[in-house]
Tab-separated table of C-alpha atoms and ligand atoms in Angstrom:
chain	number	residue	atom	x	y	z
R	30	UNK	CA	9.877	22.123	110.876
R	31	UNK	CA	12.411	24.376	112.416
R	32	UNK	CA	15.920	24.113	110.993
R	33	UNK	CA	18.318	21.509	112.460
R	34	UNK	CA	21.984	23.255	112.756
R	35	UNK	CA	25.139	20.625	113.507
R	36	UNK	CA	27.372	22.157	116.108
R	37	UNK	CA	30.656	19.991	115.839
R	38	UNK	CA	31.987	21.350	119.528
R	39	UNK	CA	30.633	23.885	121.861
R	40	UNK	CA	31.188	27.135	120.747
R	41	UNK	CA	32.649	29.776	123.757
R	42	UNK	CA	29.982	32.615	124.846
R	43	UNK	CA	26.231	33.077	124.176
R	44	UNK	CA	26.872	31.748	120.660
R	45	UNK	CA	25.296	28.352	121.206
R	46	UNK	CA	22.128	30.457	123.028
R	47	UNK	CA	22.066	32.521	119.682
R	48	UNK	CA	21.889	29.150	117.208
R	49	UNK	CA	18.907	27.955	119.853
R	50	UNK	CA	17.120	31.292	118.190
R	51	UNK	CA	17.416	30.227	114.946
R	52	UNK	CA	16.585	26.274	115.442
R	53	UNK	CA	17.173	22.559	116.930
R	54	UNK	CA	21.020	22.190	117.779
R	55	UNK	CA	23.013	18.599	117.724
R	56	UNK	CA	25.610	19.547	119.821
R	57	UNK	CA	28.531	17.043	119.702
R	58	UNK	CA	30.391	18.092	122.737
R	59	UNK	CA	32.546	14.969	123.421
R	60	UNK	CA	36.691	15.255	124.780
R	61	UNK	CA	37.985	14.903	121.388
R	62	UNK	CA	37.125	16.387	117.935
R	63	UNK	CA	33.496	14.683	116.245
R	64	UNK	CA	34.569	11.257	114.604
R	65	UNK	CA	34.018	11.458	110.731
R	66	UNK	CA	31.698	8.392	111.174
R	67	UNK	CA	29.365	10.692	113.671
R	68	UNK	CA	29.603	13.631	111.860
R	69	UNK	CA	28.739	11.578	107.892
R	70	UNK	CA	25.619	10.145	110.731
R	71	UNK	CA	24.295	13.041	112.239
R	72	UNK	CA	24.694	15.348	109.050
R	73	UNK	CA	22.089	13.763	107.352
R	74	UNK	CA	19.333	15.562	108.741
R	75	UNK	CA	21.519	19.228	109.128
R	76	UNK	CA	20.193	22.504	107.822
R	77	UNK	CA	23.246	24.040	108.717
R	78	UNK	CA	26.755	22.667	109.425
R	79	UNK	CA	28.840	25.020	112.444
R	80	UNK	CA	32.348	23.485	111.818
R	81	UNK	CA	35.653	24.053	113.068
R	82	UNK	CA	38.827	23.628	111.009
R	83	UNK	CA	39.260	19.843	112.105
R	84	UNK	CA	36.139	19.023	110.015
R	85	UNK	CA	36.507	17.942	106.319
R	86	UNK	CA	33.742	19.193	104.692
R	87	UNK	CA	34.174	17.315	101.195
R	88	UNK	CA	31.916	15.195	98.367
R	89	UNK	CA	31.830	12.409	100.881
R	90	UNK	CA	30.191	14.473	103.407
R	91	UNK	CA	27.941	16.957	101.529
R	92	UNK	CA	26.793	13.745	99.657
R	93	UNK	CA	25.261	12.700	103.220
R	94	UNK	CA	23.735	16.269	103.667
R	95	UNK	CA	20.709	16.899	101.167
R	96	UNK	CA	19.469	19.308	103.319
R	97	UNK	CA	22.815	21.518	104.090
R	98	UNK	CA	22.011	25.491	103.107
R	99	UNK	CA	25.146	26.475	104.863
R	100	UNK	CA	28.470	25.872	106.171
R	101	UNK	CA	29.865	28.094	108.516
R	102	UNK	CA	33.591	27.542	109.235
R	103	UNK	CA	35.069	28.954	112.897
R	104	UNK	CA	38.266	30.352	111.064
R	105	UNK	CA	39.226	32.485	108.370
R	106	UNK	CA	41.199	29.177	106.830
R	107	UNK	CA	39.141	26.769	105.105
R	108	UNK	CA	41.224	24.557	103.848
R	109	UNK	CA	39.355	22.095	105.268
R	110	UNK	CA	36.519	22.713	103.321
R	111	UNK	CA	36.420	21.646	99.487
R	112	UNK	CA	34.858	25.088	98.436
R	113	UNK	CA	33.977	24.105	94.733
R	114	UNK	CA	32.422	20.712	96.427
R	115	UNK	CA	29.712	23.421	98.220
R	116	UNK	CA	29.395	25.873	95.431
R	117	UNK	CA	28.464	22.814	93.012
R	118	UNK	CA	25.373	22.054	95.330
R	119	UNK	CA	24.681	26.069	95.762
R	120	UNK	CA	26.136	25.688	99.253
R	121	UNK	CA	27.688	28.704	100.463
R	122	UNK	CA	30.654	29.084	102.808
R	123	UNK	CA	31.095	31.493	105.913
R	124	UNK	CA	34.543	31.690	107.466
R	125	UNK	CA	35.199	34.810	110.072
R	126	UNK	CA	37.625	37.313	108.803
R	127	UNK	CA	39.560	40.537	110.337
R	128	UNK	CA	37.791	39.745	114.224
R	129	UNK	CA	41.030	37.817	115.016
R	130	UNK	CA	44.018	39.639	112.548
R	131	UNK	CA	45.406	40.966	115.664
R	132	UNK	CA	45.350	39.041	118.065
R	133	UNK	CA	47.127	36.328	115.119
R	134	UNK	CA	49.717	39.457	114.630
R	135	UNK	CA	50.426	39.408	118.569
R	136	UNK	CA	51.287	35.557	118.353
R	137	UNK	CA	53.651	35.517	115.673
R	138	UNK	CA	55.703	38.504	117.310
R	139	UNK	CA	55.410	36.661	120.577
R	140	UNK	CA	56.581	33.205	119.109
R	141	UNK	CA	59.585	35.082	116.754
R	142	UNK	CA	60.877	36.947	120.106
R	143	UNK	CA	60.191	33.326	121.922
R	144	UNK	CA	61.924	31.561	119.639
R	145	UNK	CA	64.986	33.946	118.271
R	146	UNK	CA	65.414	34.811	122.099
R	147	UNK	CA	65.046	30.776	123.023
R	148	UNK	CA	62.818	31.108	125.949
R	149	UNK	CA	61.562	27.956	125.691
R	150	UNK	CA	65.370	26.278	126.719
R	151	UNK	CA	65.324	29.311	129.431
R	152	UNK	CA	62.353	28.201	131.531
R	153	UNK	CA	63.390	25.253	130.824
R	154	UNK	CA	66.672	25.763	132.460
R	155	UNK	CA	64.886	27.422	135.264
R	156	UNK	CA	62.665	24.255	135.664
R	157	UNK	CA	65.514	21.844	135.522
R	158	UNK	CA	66.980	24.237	138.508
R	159	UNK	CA	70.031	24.962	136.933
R	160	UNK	CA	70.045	28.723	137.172
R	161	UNK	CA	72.345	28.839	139.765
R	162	UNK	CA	73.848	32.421	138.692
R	163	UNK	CA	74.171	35.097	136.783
R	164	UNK	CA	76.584	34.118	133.091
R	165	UNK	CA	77.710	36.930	130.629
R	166	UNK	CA	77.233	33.857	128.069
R	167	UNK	CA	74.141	32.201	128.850
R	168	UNK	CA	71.370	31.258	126.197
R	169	UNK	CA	72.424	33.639	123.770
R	170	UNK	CA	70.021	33.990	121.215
R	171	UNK	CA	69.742	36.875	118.038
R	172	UNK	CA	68.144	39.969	118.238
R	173	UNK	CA	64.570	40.672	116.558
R	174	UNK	CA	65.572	44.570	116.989
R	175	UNK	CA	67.155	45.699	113.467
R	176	UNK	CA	66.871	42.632	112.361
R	177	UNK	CA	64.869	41.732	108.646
R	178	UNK	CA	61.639	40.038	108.636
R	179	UNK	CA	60.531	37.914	105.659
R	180	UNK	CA	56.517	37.922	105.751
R	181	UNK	CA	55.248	34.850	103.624
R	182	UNK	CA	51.815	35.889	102.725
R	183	UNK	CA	51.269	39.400	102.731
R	184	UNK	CA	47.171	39.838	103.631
R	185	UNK	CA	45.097	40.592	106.817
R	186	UNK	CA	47.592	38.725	109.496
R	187	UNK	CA	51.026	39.590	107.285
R	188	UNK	CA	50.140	43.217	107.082
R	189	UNK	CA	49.143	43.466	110.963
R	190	UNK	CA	52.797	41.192	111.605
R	191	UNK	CA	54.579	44.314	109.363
R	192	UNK	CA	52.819	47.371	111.353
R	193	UNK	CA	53.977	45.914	114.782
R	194	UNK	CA	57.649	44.956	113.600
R	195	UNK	CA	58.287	48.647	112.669
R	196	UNK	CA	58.124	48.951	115.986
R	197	UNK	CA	60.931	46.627	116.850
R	198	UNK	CA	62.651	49.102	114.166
R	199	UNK	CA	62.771	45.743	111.607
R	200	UNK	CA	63.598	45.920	108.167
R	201	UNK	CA	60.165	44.355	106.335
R	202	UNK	CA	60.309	42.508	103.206
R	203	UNK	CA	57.409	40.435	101.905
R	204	UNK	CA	56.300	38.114	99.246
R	205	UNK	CA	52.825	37.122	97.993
R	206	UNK	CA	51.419	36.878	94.598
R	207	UNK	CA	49.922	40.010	93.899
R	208	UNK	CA	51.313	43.468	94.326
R	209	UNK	CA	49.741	45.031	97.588
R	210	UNK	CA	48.945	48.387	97.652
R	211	UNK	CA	49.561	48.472	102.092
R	212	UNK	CA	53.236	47.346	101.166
R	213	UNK	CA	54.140	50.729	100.298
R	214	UNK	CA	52.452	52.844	102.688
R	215	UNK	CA	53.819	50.684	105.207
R	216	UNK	CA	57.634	51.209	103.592
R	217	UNK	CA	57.780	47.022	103.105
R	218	UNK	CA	59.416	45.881	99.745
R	219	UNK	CA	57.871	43.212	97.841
R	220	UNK	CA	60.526	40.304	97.242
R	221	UNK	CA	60.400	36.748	95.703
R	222	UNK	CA	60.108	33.684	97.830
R	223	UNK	CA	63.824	32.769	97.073
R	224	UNK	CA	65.030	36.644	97.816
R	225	UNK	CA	63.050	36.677	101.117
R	226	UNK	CA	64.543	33.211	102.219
R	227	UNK	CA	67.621	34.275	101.786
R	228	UNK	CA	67.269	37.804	103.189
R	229	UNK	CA	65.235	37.322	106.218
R	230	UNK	CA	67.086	36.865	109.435
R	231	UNK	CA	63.120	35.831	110.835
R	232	UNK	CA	60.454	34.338	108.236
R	233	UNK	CA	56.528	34.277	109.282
R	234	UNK	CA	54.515	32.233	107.400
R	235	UNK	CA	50.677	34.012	106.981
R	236	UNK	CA	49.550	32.434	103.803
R	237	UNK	CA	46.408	30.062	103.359
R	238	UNK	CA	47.181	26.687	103.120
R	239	UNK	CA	46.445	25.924	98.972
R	240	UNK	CA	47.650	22.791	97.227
R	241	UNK	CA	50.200	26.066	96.283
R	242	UNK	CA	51.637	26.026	99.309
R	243	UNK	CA	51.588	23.175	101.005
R	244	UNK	CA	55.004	21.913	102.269
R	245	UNK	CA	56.169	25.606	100.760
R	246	UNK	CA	58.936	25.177	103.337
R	247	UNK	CA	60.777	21.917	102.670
R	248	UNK	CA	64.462	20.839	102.357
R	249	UNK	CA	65.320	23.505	99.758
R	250	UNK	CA	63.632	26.468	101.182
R	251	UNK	CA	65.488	25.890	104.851
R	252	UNK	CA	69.114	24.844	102.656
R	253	UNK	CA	68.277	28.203	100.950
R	254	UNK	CA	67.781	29.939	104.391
R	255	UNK	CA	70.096	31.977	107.179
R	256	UNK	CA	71.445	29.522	109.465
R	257	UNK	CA	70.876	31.400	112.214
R	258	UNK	CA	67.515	32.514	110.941
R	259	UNK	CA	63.726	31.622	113.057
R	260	UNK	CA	61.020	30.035	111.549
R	261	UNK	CA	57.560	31.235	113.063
R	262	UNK	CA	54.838	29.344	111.223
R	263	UNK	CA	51.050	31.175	111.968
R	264	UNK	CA	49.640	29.928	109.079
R	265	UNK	CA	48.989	25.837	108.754
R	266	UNK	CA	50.701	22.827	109.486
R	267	UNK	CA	50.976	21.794	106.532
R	268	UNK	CA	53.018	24.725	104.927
R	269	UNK	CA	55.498	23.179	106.626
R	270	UNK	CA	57.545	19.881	105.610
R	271	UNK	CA	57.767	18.674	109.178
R	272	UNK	CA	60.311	16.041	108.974
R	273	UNK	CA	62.630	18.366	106.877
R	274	UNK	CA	62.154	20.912	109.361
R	275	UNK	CA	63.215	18.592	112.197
R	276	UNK	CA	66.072	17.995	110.263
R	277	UNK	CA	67.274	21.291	109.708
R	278	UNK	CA	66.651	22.375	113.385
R	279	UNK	CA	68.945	19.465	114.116
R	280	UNK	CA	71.468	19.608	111.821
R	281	UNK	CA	72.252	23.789	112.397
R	282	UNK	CA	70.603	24.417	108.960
R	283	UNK	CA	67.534	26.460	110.618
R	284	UNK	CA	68.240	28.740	113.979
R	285	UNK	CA	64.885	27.618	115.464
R	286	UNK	CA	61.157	27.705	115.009
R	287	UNK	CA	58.266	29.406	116.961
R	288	UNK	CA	55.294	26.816	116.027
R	289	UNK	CA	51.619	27.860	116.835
R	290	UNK	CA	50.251	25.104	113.986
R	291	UNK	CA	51.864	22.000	113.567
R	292	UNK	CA	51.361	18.958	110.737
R	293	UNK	CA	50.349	16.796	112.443
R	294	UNK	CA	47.743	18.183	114.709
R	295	UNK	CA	47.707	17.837	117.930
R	296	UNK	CA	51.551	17.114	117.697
R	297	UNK	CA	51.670	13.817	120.000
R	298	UNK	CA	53.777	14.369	123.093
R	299	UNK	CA	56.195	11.844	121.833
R	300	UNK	CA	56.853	13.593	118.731
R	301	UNK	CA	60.862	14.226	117.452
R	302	UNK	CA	60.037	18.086	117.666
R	303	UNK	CA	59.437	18.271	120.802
R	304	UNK	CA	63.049	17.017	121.808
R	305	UNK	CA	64.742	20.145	120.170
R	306	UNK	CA	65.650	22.247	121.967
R	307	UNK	CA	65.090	25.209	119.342
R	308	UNK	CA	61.397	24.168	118.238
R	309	UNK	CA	59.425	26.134	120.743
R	310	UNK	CA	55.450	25.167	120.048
R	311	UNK	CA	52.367	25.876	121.810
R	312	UNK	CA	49.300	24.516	120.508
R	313	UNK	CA	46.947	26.491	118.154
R	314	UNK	CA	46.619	29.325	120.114
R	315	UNK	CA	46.975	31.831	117.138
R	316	UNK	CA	43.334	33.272	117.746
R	317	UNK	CA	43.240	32.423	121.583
R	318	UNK	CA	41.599	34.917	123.657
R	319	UNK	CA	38.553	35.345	125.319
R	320	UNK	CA	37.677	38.888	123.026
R	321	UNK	CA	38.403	37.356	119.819
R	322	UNK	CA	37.232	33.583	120.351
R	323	UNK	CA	33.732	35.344	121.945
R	324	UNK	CA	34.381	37.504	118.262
R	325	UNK	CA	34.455	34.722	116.111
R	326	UNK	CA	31.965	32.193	117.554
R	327	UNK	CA	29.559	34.572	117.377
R	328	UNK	CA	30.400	36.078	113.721
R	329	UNK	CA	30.252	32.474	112.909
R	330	UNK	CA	26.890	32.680	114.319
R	331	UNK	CA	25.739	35.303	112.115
R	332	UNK	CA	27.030	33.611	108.727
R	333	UNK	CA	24.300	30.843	109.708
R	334	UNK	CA	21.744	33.470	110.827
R	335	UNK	CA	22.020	35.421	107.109
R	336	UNK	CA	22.001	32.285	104.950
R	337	UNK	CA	18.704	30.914	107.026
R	338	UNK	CA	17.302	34.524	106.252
R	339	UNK	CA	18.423	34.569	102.232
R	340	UNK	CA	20.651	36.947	102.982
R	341	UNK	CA	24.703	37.446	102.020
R	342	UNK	CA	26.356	35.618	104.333
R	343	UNK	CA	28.738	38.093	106.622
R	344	UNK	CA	31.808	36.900	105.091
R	345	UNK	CA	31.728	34.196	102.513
R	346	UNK	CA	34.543	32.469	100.847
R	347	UNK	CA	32.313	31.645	97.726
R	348	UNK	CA	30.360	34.994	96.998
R	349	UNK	CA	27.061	34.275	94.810
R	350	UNK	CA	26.712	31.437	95.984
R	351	UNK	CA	23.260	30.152	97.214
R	352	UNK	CA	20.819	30.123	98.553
R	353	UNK	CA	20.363	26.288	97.852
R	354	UNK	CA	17.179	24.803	97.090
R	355	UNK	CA	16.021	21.530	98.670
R	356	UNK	CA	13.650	19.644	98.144
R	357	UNK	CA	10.856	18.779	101.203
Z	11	NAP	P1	44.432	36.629	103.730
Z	11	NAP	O1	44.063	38.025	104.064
Z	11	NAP	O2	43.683	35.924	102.661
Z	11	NAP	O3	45.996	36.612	103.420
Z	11	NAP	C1	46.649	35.546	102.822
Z	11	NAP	C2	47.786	36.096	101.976
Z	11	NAP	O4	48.518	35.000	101.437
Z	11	NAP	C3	47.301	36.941	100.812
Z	11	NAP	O5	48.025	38.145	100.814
Z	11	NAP	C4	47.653	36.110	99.592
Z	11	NAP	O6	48.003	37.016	98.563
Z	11	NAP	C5	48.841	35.303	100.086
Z	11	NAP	N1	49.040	34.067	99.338
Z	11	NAP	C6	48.132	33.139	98.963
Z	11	NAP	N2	48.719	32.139	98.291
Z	11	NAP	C7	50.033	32.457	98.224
Z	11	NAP	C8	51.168	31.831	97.650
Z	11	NAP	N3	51.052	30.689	96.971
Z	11	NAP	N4	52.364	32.412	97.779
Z	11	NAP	C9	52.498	33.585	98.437
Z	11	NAP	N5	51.453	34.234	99.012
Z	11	NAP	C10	50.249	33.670	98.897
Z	11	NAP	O7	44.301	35.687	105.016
Z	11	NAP	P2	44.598	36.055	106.540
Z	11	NAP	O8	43.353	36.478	107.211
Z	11	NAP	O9	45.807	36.930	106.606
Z	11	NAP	O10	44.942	34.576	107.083
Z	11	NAP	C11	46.029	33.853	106.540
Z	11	NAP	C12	46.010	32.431	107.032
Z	11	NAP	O11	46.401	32.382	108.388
Z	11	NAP	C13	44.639	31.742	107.009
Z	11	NAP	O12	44.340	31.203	105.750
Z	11	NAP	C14	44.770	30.691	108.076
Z	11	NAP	O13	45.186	29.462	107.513
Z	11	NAP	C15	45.860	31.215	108.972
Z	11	NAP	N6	45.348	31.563	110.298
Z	11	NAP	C16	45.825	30.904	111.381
Z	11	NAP	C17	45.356	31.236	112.632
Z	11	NAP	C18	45.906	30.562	113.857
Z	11	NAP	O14	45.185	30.433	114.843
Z	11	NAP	N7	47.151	30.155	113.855
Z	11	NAP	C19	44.356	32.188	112.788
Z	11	NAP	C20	43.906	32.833	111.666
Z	11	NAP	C21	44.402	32.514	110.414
Z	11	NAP	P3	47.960	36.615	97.013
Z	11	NAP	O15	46.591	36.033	96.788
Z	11	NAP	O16	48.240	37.885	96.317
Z	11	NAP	O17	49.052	35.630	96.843
């Protein structure tokens, strides 16, 4: 019987060509992400389990999968995957690493310089055709230049956000949990949360989205922030307090915020956000080029590829783990 691998949208490139190789594909390619009822259906009979970070991969669902060897996550975040769920049944989980660090790092400089420099109100303003001349005082935003950056989650993305702000000349102070050894080298000084919120004239948040840090930005962390400072959040939604953050963008307690994830996601069109002026969000697009999506839909493809083989998966969130055995 050759292995049946769930593909929960269609993947960009030859990836999907590359899965045919290795067995029968279930493509669910409909407009919107797979319905948990369809997925929980047409898991049942899956060998493998190609997910994107919309799936939640928990008891429920690997309860419905006695024949899952492998899940293989599109991202490097997996916090929609209940990792002890899949290391309980010898399930191990592939996420793709490093392939899209930089191309993260160029979004969150893009959205702090879109945000701080409130381009979003400018083409707005263009749009609305009200640029009718030149003014010494319009839009005035604050300068990235000079300015200090408080990284929030200093790993793969934070590190690549602190080599390209020493090229806007930025002062670089970080916080994570550990002490990292690149924070040095790179002349960034390791802060606490509460020193870094208060220092940072721009905060990016780069951390994984843990029960740790979920809403790790709420009332008190923006009260305890610059007024004039920009949010830029990389990371998850969820890191983020949304409704306090609309509230401090309204109320002058936040500067703005350069969005690429957003709690809830998609952020409906309707949605109080969107009708501030200083929120500036575009949707998901963190990763979002043809190099590094090609990059990770196919590493994503090889994390299947090893576990079907026995072998270590190319990056695993749960090392040791498998392979599982099933019973036919
Ligand atoms: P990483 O290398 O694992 O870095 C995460 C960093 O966060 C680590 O330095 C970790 O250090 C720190 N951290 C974890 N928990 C923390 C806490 N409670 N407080 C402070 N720091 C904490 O991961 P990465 O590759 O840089 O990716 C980071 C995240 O970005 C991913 O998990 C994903 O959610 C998100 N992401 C988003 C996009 C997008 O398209 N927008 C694309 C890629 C990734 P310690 O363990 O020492 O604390």
């Amino acid at each position: 019987m050759p292995y049946r691998i769930l593909v929960t949208y269609r993947p960009p490139g030859d990836a999907l060509t590359r899965l045919a190789d290795l067995g029968e594909i279930d493509l669910w390619d409909g407009e919107e992400a797979i319905p948990r009822a369809e997925l929980l259906a047409r898991v049942t009979t899956a060998d493998a389990l190609y997910s994107m970070l919309t799936d939640r991969i928990d008891d429920e669902l690997l309860d419905a999968a006695p024949k899952l060897l492998v899940v293989s996550n599109m991202a490097v975040g997996y916090d929609n995957v209940d990792v002890a769920a899949c290391t309980a049944r010898s399930i191990p989980v592939g996420h793709t690493p490093d392939v899209l660090t930089d191309t993260v790092a160029d979004t969150a400089i893009g959205l702090m310089i879109a945000a701080a420099r409130r381009f979003g109100e400018g083409i707005d303003y263009v749009r609305q055709d009200k640029w009718k001349k030149w003014e010494p005082e319009l839009l005035w935003g604050n300068d990235v230049h000079n300015a200090t950056l408080g990284i929030v989650g200093f790993g793969r993305i934070g590190v690549a956000i602190a080599q390209r702000a020493a090229g806007f000349s930025m002062r670089v102070i970080a916080t994570s949990r550990r002490r990292s050894s690149r924070a040095e080298v790179l002349g960034v000084t390791q802060v606490d949360f509460p020193e870094l919120l208060a220092r940072s004239d721009h905060v990016v948040i780069a951390v994984p989205l843990t029960q740790e840090t979920h809403h790790m930005f709420d009332e008190n962390a923006f009260s305890a922030m610059k007024p004039t400072a920009t949010l830029v959040n990389i990371s998850r939604g969820a890191t983020v307090d949304t409704d306090a953050l609309v509230k401090a963008l309204q109320d002058g307690q936040l500067g703005a915020a350069g969005l690429d994830v957003t709690d809830p996601e998609p952020l409906p069109g309707d949605h109080p956000l969107l009708a501030l002026p200083n929120a500036f969000v575009i949707p998901h697009l963190g990763s979002s080029t043809a190099r590094t999506r090609h990059a990770m839909a196919n590493f994503a493809v090889d994390n299947i590829a090893a576990a079907f083989e026995g072998r270590a998966l190319r990056a695993t969130v749960n090392p040791g783990v498998g392979p599982r055995r099933v019973d036919s």
